mmCIF file of C-alpha atoms in Angstrom:
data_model
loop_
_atom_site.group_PDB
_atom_site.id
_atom_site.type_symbol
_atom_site.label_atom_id
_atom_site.label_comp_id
_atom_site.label_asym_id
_atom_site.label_seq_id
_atom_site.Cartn_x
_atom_site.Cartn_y
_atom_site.Cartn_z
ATOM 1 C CA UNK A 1 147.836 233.338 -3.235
ATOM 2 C CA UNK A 2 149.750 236.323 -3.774
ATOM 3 C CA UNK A 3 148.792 239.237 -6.330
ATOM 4 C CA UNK A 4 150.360 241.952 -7.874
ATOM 5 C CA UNK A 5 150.361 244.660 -10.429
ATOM 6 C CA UNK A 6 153.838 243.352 -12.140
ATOM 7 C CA UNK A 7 154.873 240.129 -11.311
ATOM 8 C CA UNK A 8 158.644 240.757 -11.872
ATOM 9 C CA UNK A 9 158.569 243.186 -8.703
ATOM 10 C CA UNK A 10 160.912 240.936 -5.913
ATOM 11 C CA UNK A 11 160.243 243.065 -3.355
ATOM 12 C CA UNK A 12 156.246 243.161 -3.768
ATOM 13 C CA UNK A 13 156.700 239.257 -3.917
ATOM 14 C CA UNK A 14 158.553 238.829 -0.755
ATOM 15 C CA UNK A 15 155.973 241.466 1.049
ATOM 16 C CA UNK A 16 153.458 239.227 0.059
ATOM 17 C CA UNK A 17 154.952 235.951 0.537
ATOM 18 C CA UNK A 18 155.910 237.050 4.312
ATOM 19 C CA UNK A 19 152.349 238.217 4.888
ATOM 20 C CA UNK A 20 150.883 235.177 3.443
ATOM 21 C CA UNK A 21 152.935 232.951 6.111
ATOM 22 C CA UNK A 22 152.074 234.779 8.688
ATOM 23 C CA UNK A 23 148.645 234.637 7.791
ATOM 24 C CA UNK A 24 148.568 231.125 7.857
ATOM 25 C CA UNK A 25 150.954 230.388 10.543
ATOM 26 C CA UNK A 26 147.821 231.767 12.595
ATOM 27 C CA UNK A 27 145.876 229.445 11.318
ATOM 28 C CA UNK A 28 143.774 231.576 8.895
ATOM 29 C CA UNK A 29 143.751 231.334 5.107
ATOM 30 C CA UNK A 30 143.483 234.320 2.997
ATOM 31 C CA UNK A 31 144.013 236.194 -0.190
ATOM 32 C CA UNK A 32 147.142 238.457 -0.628
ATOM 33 C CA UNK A 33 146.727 241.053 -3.063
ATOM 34 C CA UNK A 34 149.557 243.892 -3.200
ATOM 35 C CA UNK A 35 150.952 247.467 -5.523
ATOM 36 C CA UNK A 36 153.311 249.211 -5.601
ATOM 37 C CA UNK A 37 151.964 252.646 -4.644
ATOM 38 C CA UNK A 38 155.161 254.658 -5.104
ATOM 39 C CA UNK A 39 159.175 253.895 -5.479
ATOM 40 C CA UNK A 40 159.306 253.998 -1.976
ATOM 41 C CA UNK A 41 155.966 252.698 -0.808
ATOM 42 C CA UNK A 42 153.915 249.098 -1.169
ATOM 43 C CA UNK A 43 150.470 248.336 -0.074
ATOM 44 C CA UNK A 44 149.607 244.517 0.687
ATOM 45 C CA UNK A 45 146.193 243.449 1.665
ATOM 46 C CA UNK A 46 144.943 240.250 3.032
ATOM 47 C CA UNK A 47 141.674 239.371 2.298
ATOM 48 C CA UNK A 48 140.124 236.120 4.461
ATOM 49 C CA UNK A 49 136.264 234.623 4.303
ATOM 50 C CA UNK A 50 135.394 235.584 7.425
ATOM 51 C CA UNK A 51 138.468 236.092 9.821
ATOM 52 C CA UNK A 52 139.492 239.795 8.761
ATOM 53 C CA UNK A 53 137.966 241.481 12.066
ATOM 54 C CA UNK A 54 140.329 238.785 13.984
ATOM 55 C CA UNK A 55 143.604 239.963 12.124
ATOM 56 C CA UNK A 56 142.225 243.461 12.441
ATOM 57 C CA UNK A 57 141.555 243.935 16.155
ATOM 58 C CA UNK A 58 140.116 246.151 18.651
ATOM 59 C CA UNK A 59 140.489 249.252 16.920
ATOM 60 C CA UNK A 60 143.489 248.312 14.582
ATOM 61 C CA UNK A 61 145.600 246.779 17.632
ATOM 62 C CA UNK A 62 146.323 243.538 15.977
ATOM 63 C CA UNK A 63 146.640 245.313 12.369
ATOM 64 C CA UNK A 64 149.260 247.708 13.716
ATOM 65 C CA UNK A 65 151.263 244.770 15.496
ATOM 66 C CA UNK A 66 151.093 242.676 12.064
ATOM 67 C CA UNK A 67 152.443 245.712 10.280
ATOM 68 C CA UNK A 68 155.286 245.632 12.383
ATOM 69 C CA UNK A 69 156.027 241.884 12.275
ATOM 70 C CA UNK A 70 156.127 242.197 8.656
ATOM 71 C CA UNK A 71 158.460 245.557 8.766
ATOM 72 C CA UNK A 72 160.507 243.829 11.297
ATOM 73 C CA UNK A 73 160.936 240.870 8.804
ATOM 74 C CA UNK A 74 161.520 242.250 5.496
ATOM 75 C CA UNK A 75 164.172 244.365 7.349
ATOM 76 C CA UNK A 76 165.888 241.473 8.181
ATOM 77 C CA UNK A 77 165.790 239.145 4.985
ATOM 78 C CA UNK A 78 166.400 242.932 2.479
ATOM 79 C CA UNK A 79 168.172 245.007 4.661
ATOM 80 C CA UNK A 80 166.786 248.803 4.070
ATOM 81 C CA UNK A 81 163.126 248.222 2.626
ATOM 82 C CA UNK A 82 160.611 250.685 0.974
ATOM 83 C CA UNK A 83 157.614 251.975 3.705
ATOM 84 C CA UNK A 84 154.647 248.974 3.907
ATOM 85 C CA UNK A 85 151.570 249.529 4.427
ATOM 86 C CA UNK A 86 149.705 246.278 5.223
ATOM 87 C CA UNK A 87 146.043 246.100 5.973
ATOM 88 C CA UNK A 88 143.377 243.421 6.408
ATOM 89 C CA UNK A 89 139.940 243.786 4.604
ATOM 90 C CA UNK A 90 140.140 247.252 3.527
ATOM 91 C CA UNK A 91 140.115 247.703 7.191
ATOM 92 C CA UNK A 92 142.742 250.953 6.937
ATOM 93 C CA UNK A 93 141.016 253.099 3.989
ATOM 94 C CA UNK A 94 136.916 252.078 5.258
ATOM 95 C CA UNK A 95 139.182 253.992 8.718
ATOM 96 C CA UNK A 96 140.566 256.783 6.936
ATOM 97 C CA UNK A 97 137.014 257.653 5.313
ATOM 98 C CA UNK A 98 135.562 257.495 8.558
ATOM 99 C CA UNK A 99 137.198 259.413 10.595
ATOM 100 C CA UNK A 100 137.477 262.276 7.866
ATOM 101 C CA UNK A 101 133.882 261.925 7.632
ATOM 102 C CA UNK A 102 133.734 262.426 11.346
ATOM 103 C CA UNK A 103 135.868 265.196 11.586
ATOM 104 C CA UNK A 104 134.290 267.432 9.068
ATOM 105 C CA UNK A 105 130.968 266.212 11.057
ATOM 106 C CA UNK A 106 131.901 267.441 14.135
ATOM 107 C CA UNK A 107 133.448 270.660 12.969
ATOM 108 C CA UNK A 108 130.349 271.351 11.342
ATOM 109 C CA UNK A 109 129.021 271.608 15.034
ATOM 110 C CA UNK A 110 131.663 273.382 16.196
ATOM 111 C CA UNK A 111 130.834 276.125 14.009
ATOM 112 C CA UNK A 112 127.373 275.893 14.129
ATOM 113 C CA UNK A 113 127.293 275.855 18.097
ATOM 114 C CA UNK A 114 130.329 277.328 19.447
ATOM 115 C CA UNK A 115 131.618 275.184 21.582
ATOM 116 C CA UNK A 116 134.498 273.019 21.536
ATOM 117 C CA UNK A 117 134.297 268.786 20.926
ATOM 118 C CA UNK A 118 136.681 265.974 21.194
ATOM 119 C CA UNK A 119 137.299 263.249 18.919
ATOM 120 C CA UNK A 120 138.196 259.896 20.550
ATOM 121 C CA UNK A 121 141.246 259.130 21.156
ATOM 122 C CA UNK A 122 143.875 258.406 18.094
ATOM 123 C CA UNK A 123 147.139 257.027 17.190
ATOM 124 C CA UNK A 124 149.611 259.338 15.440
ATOM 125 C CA UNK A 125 148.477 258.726 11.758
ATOM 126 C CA UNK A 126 145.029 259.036 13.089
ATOM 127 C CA UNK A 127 145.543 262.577 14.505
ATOM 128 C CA UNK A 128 147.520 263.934 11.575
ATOM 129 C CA UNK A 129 144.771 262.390 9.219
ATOM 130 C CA UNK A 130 141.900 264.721 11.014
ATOM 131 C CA UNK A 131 143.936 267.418 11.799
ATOM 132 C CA UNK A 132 145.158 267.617 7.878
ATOM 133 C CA UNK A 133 141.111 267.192 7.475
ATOM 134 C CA UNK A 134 140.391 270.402 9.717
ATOM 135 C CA UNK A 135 142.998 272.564 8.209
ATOM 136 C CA UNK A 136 141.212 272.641 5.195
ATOM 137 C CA UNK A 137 138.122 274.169 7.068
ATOM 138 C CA UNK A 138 137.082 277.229 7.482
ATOM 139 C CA UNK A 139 135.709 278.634 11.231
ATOM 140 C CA UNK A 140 137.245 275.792 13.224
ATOM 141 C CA UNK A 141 141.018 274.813 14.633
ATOM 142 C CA UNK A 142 142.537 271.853 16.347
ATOM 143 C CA UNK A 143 145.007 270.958 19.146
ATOM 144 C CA UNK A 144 145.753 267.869 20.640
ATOM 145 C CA UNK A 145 145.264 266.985 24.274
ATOM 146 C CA UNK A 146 146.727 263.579 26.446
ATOM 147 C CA UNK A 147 149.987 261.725 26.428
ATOM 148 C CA UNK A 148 150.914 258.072 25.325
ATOM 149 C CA UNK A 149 149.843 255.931 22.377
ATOM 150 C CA UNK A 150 146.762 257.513 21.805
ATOM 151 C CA UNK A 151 145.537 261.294 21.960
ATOM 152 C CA UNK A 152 142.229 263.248 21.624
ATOM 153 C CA UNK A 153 141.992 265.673 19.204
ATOM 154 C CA UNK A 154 139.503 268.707 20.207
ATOM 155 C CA UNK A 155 138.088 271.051 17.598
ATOM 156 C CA UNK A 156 137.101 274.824 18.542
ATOM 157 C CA UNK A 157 136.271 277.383 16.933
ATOM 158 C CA UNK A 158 138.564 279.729 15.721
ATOM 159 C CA UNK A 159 137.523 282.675 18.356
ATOM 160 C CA UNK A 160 137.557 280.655 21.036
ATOM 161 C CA UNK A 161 140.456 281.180 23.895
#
């Protein structure tokens, strides 16, 4: 069952609609709820019983491969498409808190102690999300260390070498 803030929205309605077949083409059942953030961005979020850690994955694995089976779709059936940003559960924002959380934790060390930490490794958004987070802090920078998919982030302090 597919949701929305204004029912007259195509687009929204085919995000949702492709989401929702997916959804159940794996088997699961689940709620589809979706907005239109901005004129160039939707949100869509699928909501099951008790399946959402299964659509989610290790980490966001599956979530991120779902995102871009959806992507790839709507590009197909409407041509150029606003961004998407699909989620399971609430899984992305609950991820986003988090890991601001945890970067203004561990810069809080940083400061107090001196030394330098890592953060585990991230994808893109991930990194950009706690590096945006430390800019706004006082005492501490960041720089990013690693190649491929996913990169630590290590906080210093701002008179270290």
């Amino acid at each position: 069952m597919a949701e929305g803030p204004n029912q007259q929205d195509a687009f929204g309605e085919e995000l949702a609609e492709v989401l929702s077949q997916i959804v159940s083409l794996a088997g699961f059942r689940a709620r589809i709820e979706w907005r239109k953030r901005s004129e160039n961005e939707y949100y869509v979020n699928a909501r099951t019983r008790r399946w959402d850690g299964l659509l989610i994955g290790r980490l966001g694995e599956t979530l991120r491969a779902l995102q871009l089976v959806v992507q790839s779709i709507l590009q197909h059936r409407c041509g150029k498409t606003p961004n998407v940003i699909v989620d399971v559960g609430g899984y992305k924002q609950r991820r986003e808190n988090f890991l601001r959380k945890k970067s203004m934790a561990i810069a809080k060390i940083v400061k107090e102690t001196g030394r330098e930490m890592m953060l585990d490794p991230l994808t893109d958004k991930e990194r950009k999300l706690a590096e945006q987070t430390l800019a706004g802090i006082e005492g501490v920078r960041s720089y990013t260390i690693g190649t491929g998919y996913r990169k630590n982030v290590i906080i210093a302090p701002v008179d270290a070498p």
